[in-house]
Amino acid sequence: MRRIVIFIGILLASAVAGGAFWWQYGEEQTASKPVTERAPLQQDVLVLEPLFVPVLQEGKVTHQLALTLTLAFADQNVKERALVLMPRLQDALLEELHSLYSLRRVRDSGFNSVLVRERLALASERVLGAGEIAALQLAVTEGPQSGANKAGI
C-alpha cells in the first residue's frame, strides 16, 4: 500500500512539473479567433497614449518597452465610454502586460505576438464589455537593452 501511495505521489509531481515546463517553454498558443480580423468597415478608432513597461528578468530590467495601442470600435458610444473609463482601461492593460512579459515564452516569441494581442483584447473587454472591441493593433518600440535607468535617476 505504501509503494502505491509513493508511486501516485511521484506520478502527480511529474504531471505538475510537466505542465509547468510546457507553460513556460511550450509553443505559443494560436488565437482561436484573430482579433484584428473582426473589424467592420466603419470604425471609431482610439489611439491610446504610449504605455511604458519594463521587462524584468532575474530581478533586473532587461528591456524598456513603449507600447502604442490602437483600439477600434464599431460604435461611437463604446468609444465615448472607453474615454470615460480610460484610467481603468489603462490599469487593466498594464496589469496584463506586466504579467505577460514576465513569462519566458512570451519574451522568446516576441513582444508583439498573437498571444499578447489576444490577452490585451480580453483585458479591454473585461473593462468595456464583451464584443465591444472590433480590432486591436499593437506597436512596440524597444528601449535600451541593459539597465533602463543609466542616468541614475
PDB file of C-alpha atoms in Angstrom:
ATOM      1  CA  MET A   1       0.000   0.000   0.000  1.00  0.00           C
ATOM      2  CA  ARG A   2       2.813   2.376   0.881  1.00  0.00           C
ATOM      3  CA  ARG A   3       4.501   1.802  -2.510  1.00  0.00           C
ATOM      4  CA  ILE A   4       1.290   2.650  -4.340  1.00  0.00           C
ATOM      5  CA  VAL A   5       0.933   5.941  -2.464  1.00  0.00           C
ATOM      6  CA  ILE A   6       4.571   6.849  -3.194  1.00  0.00           C
ATOM      7  CA  PHE A   7       4.127   5.901  -6.864  1.00  0.00           C
ATOM      8  CA  ILE A   8       0.966   8.041  -7.178  1.00  0.00           C
ATOM      9  CA  GLY A   9       2.766  10.953  -5.455  1.00  0.00           C
ATOM     10  CA  ILE A  10       5.696  10.751  -7.871  1.00  0.00           C
ATOM     11  CA  LEU A  11       3.303  10.473 -10.817  1.00  0.00           C
ATOM     12  CA  LEU A  12       1.371  13.536  -9.653  1.00  0.00           C
ATOM     13  CA  ALA A  13       4.565  15.565  -9.103  1.00  0.00           C
ATOM     14  CA  SER A  14       5.787  14.610 -12.591  1.00  0.00           C
ATOM     15  CA  ALA A  15       2.498  15.723 -14.138  1.00  0.00           C
ATOM     16  CA  VAL A  16       2.654  19.094 -12.362  1.00  0.00           C
ATOM     17  CA  ALA A  17       6.299  19.603 -13.360  1.00  0.00           C
ATOM     18  CA  GLY A  18       5.494  18.688 -16.984  1.00  0.00           C
ATOM     19  CA  GLY A  19       2.598  21.146 -17.067  1.00  0.00           C
ATOM     20  CA  ALA A  20       4.762  23.920 -15.621  1.00  0.00           C
ATOM     21  CA  PHE A  21       7.515  23.177 -18.151  1.00  0.00           C
ATOM     22  CA  TRP A  22       5.023  23.266 -21.031  1.00  0.00           C
ATOM     23  CA  TRP A  23       3.523  26.550 -19.773  1.00  0.00           C
ATOM     24  CA  GLN A  24       6.947  28.203 -19.535  1.00  0.00           C
ATOM     25  CA  TYR A  25       8.662  26.762 -22.614  1.00  0.00           C
ATOM     26  CA  GLY A  26       5.857  25.330 -24.794  1.00  0.00           C
ATOM     27  CA  GLU A  27       4.822  26.612 -28.184  1.00  0.00           C
ATOM     28  CA  GLU A  28       2.945  29.871 -28.461  1.00  0.00           C
ATOM     29  CA  GLN A  29      -0.810  29.468 -28.404  1.00  0.00           C
ATOM     30  CA  THR A  30      -2.580  30.476 -31.554  1.00  0.00           C
ATOM     31  CA  ALA A  31      -5.618  32.660 -31.275  1.00  0.00           C
ATOM     32  CA  SER A  32      -8.917  30.857 -31.674  1.00  0.00           C
ATOM     33  CA  LYS A  33     -10.340  33.930 -33.381  1.00  0.00           C
ATOM     34  CA  PRO A  34      -7.956  36.589 -34.669  1.00  0.00           C
ATOM     35  CA  VAL A  35      -8.801  39.900 -33.045  1.00  0.00           C
ATOM     36  CA  THR A  36      -7.689  42.038 -35.961  1.00  0.00           C
ATOM     37  CA  GLU A  37      -9.992  40.294 -38.455  1.00  0.00           C
ATOM     38  CA  ARG A  38     -13.240  41.127 -36.632  1.00  0.00           C
ATOM     39  CA  ALA A  39     -13.173  44.768 -37.700  1.00  0.00           C
ATOM     40  CA  PRO A  40     -16.230  46.077 -39.532  1.00  0.00           C
ATOM     41  CA  LEU A  41     -15.890  48.553 -42.376  1.00  0.00           C
ATOM     42  CA  GLN A  42     -16.967  51.623 -40.385  1.00  0.00           C
ATOM     43  CA  GLN A  43     -14.992  52.067 -37.166  1.00  0.00           C
ATOM     44  CA  ASP A  44     -14.338  54.579 -34.469  1.00  0.00           C
ATOM     45  CA  VAL A  45     -10.642  54.452 -33.604  1.00  0.00           C
ATOM     46  CA  LEU A  46      -8.965  55.397 -30.337  1.00  0.00           C
ATOM     47  CA  VAL A  47      -5.178  55.629 -30.108  1.00  0.00           C
ATOM     48  CA  LEU A  48      -4.011  55.329 -26.507  1.00  0.00           C
ATOM     49  CA  GLU A  49      -1.052  57.233 -25.132  1.00  0.00           C
ATOM     50  CA  PRO A  50       2.101  55.091 -25.080  1.00  0.00           C
ATOM     51  CA  LEU A  51       2.329  52.660 -22.181  1.00  0.00           C
ATOM     52  CA  PHE A  52       5.839  52.166 -20.809  1.00  0.00           C
ATOM     53  CA  VAL A  53       6.547  48.693 -19.484  1.00  0.00           C
ATOM     54  CA  PRO A  54       9.844  47.467 -18.023  1.00  0.00           C
ATOM     55  CA  VAL A  55      10.624  43.805 -18.740  1.00  0.00           C
ATOM     56  CA  LEU A  56      12.266  42.114 -15.787  1.00  0.00           C
ATOM     57  CA  GLN A  57      14.441  39.037 -15.977  1.00  0.00           C
ATOM     58  CA  GLU A  58      16.126  37.622 -12.867  1.00  0.00           C
ATOM     59  CA  GLY A  59      15.264  40.765 -10.915  1.00  0.00           C
ATOM     60  CA  LYS A  60      16.838  43.208 -13.390  1.00  0.00           C
ATOM     61  CA  VAL A  61      15.323  45.357 -16.121  1.00  0.00           C
ATOM     62  CA  THR A  62      16.412  43.932 -19.468  1.00  0.00           C
ATOM     63  CA  HIS A  63      14.125  45.876 -21.804  1.00  0.00           C
ATOM     64  CA  GLN A  64      12.129  49.065 -21.630  1.00  0.00           C
ATOM     65  CA  LEU A  65       9.149  48.939 -23.971  1.00  0.00           C
ATOM     66  CA  ALA A  66       6.947  51.732 -25.258  1.00  0.00           C
ATOM     67  CA  LEU A  67       3.641  50.269 -26.440  1.00  0.00           C
ATOM     68  CA  THR A  68       1.095  52.150 -28.504  1.00  0.00           C
ATOM     69  CA  LEU A  69      -2.325  50.551 -28.633  1.00  0.00           C
ATOM     70  CA  THR A  70      -4.973  51.357 -31.195  1.00  0.00           C
ATOM     71  CA  LEU A  71      -8.491  50.208 -30.380  1.00  0.00           C
ATOM     72  CA  ALA A  72     -11.234  50.158 -32.999  1.00  0.00           C
ATOM     73  CA  PHE A  73     -14.898  50.211 -32.007  1.00  0.00           C
ATOM     74  CA  ALA A  74     -17.935  49.585 -34.173  1.00  0.00           C
ATOM     75  CA  ASP A  75     -19.975  52.113 -32.218  1.00  0.00           C
ATOM     76  CA  GLN A  76     -19.285  55.726 -31.210  1.00  0.00           C
ATOM     77  CA  ASN A  77     -20.975  55.139 -27.829  1.00  0.00           C
ATOM     78  CA  VAL A  78     -18.407  52.498 -26.917  1.00  0.00           C
ATOM     79  CA  LYS A  79     -15.588  54.876 -27.809  1.00  0.00           C
ATOM     80  CA  GLU A  80     -17.083  57.552 -25.556  1.00  0.00           C
ATOM     81  CA  ARG A  81     -17.463  55.026 -22.734  1.00  0.00           C
ATOM     82  CA  ALA A  82     -13.819  53.981 -23.245  1.00  0.00           C
ATOM     83  CA  LEU A  83     -12.727  57.614 -22.856  1.00  0.00           C
ATOM     84  CA  VAL A  84     -14.652  57.852 -19.575  1.00  0.00           C
ATOM     85  CA  LEU A  85     -13.200  54.540 -18.340  1.00  0.00           C
ATOM     86  CA  MET A  86      -9.665  55.300 -19.566  1.00  0.00           C
ATOM     87  CA  PRO A  87      -7.944  55.032 -16.133  1.00  0.00           C
ATOM     88  CA  ARG A  88      -9.486  51.583 -15.537  1.00  0.00           C
ATOM     89  CA  LEU A  89      -8.678  50.528 -19.090  1.00  0.00           C
ATOM     90  CA  GLN A  90      -5.024  51.587 -18.841  1.00  0.00           C
ATOM     91  CA  ASP A  91      -4.719  49.877 -15.458  1.00  0.00           C
ATOM     92  CA  ALA A  92      -6.123  46.613 -16.851  1.00  0.00           C
ATOM     93  CA  LEU A  93      -3.801  46.775 -19.875  1.00  0.00           C
ATOM     94  CA  LEU A  94      -0.705  47.499 -17.771  1.00  0.00           C
ATOM     95  CA  GLU A  95      -1.573  44.688 -15.363  1.00  0.00           C
ATOM     96  CA  GLU A  96      -1.908  42.260 -18.268  1.00  0.00           C
ATOM     97  CA  LEU A  97       1.331  43.440 -19.896  1.00  0.00           C
ATOM     98  CA  HIS A  98       3.335  43.066 -16.690  1.00  0.00           C
ATOM     99  CA  SER A  99       2.033  39.545 -16.150  1.00  0.00           C
ATOM    100  CA  LEU A 100       2.628  38.536 -19.778  1.00  0.00           C
ATOM    101  CA  TYR A 101       6.134  39.914 -20.172  1.00  0.00           C
ATOM    102  CA  SER A 102       7.273  38.139 -17.020  1.00  0.00           C
ATOM    103  CA  LEU A 103       6.779  34.816 -18.844  1.00  0.00           C
ATOM    104  CA  ARG A 104       9.808  33.494 -20.690  1.00  0.00           C
ATOM    105  CA  ARG A 105       7.762  32.042 -23.573  1.00  0.00           C
ATOM    106  CA  VAL A 106       6.223  35.458 -24.276  1.00  0.00           C
ATOM    107  CA  ARG A 107       9.640  37.169 -24.238  1.00  0.00           C
ATOM    108  CA  ASP A 108      11.045  34.492 -26.557  1.00  0.00           C
ATOM    109  CA  SER A 109       8.150  34.642 -29.018  1.00  0.00           C
ATOM    110  CA  GLY A 110       8.358  38.414 -29.400  1.00  0.00           C
ATOM    111  CA  PHE A 111       6.750  41.342 -27.675  1.00  0.00           C
ATOM    112  CA  ASN A 112       4.056  41.717 -30.337  1.00  0.00           C
ATOM    113  CA  SER A 113       2.838  38.110 -30.579  1.00  0.00           C
ATOM    114  CA  VAL A 114      -0.673  36.857 -31.198  1.00  0.00           C
ATOM    115  CA  LEU A 115      -0.963  35.797 -27.556  1.00  0.00           C
ATOM    116  CA  VAL A 116      -0.138  39.318 -26.324  1.00  0.00           C
ATOM    117  CA  ARG A 117      -2.682  40.961 -28.639  1.00  0.00           C
ATOM    118  CA  GLU A 118      -5.361  38.421 -27.711  1.00  0.00           C
ATOM    119  CA  ARG A 119      -4.819  38.874 -23.965  1.00  0.00           C
ATOM    120  CA  LEU A 120      -4.864  42.683 -24.314  1.00  0.00           C
ATOM    121  CA  ALA A 121      -8.156  42.447 -26.199  1.00  0.00           C
ATOM    122  CA  LEU A 122      -9.582  40.277 -23.413  1.00  0.00           C
ATOM    123  CA  ALA A 123      -8.401  42.761 -20.775  1.00  0.00           C
ATOM    124  CA  SER A 124     -10.063  45.579 -22.726  1.00  0.00           C
ATOM    125  CA  GLU A 125     -13.282  43.606 -22.987  1.00  0.00           C
ATOM    126  CA  ARG A 126     -13.294  42.979 -19.232  1.00  0.00           C
ATOM    127  CA  VAL A 127     -13.447  46.744 -18.714  1.00  0.00           C
ATOM    128  CA  LEU A 128     -15.674  47.755 -21.648  1.00  0.00           C
ATOM    129  CA  GLY A 129     -17.813  44.648 -22.078  1.00  0.00           C
ATOM    130  CA  ALA A 130     -17.695  41.575 -24.288  1.00  0.00           C
ATOM    131  CA  GLY A 131     -17.751  42.168 -28.032  1.00  0.00           C
ATOM    132  CA  GLU A 132     -17.153  45.920 -27.806  1.00  0.00           C
ATOM    133  CA  ILE A 133     -13.621  45.830 -29.296  1.00  0.00           C
ATOM    134  CA  ALA A 134     -13.727  45.442 -33.080  1.00  0.00           C
ATOM    135  CA  ALA A 135      -9.948  45.433 -33.611  1.00  0.00           C
ATOM    136  CA  LEU A 136      -6.735  45.960 -31.685  1.00  0.00           C
ATOM    137  CA  GLN A 137      -3.340  46.936 -33.043  1.00  0.00           C
ATOM    138  CA  LEU A 138      -0.142  46.997 -31.030  1.00  0.00           C
ATOM    139  CA  ALA A 139       3.024  48.890 -31.936  1.00  0.00           C
ATOM    140  CA  VAL A 140       6.057  48.058 -29.785  1.00  0.00           C
ATOM    141  CA  THR A 141       9.205  50.180 -29.557  1.00  0.00           C
ATOM    142  CA  GLU A 142      12.104  48.729 -27.597  1.00  0.00           C
ATOM    143  CA  GLY A 143      14.292  50.907 -25.451  1.00  0.00           C
ATOM    144  CA  PRO A 144      17.771  50.193 -24.079  1.00  0.00           C
ATOM    145  CA  GLN A 145      18.703  46.546 -23.650  1.00  0.00           C
ATOM    146  CA  SER A 146      20.635  46.810 -20.402  1.00  0.00           C
ATOM    147  CA  GLY A 147      19.612  48.969 -17.497  1.00  0.00           C
ATOM    148  CA  ALA A 148      16.590  51.148 -18.032  1.00  0.00           C
ATOM    149  CA  ASN A 149      17.955  53.905 -15.839  1.00  0.00           C
ATOM    150  CA  LYS A 150      21.554  54.667 -16.793  1.00  0.00           C
ATOM    151  CA  ALA A 151      21.397  58.254 -15.570  1.00  0.00           C
ATOM    152  CA  GLY A 152      20.776  57.058 -12.022  1.00  0.00           C
ATOM    153  CA  ILE A 153      17.511  58.940 -11.667  1.00  0.00           C
TER     154      ILE A 153
END
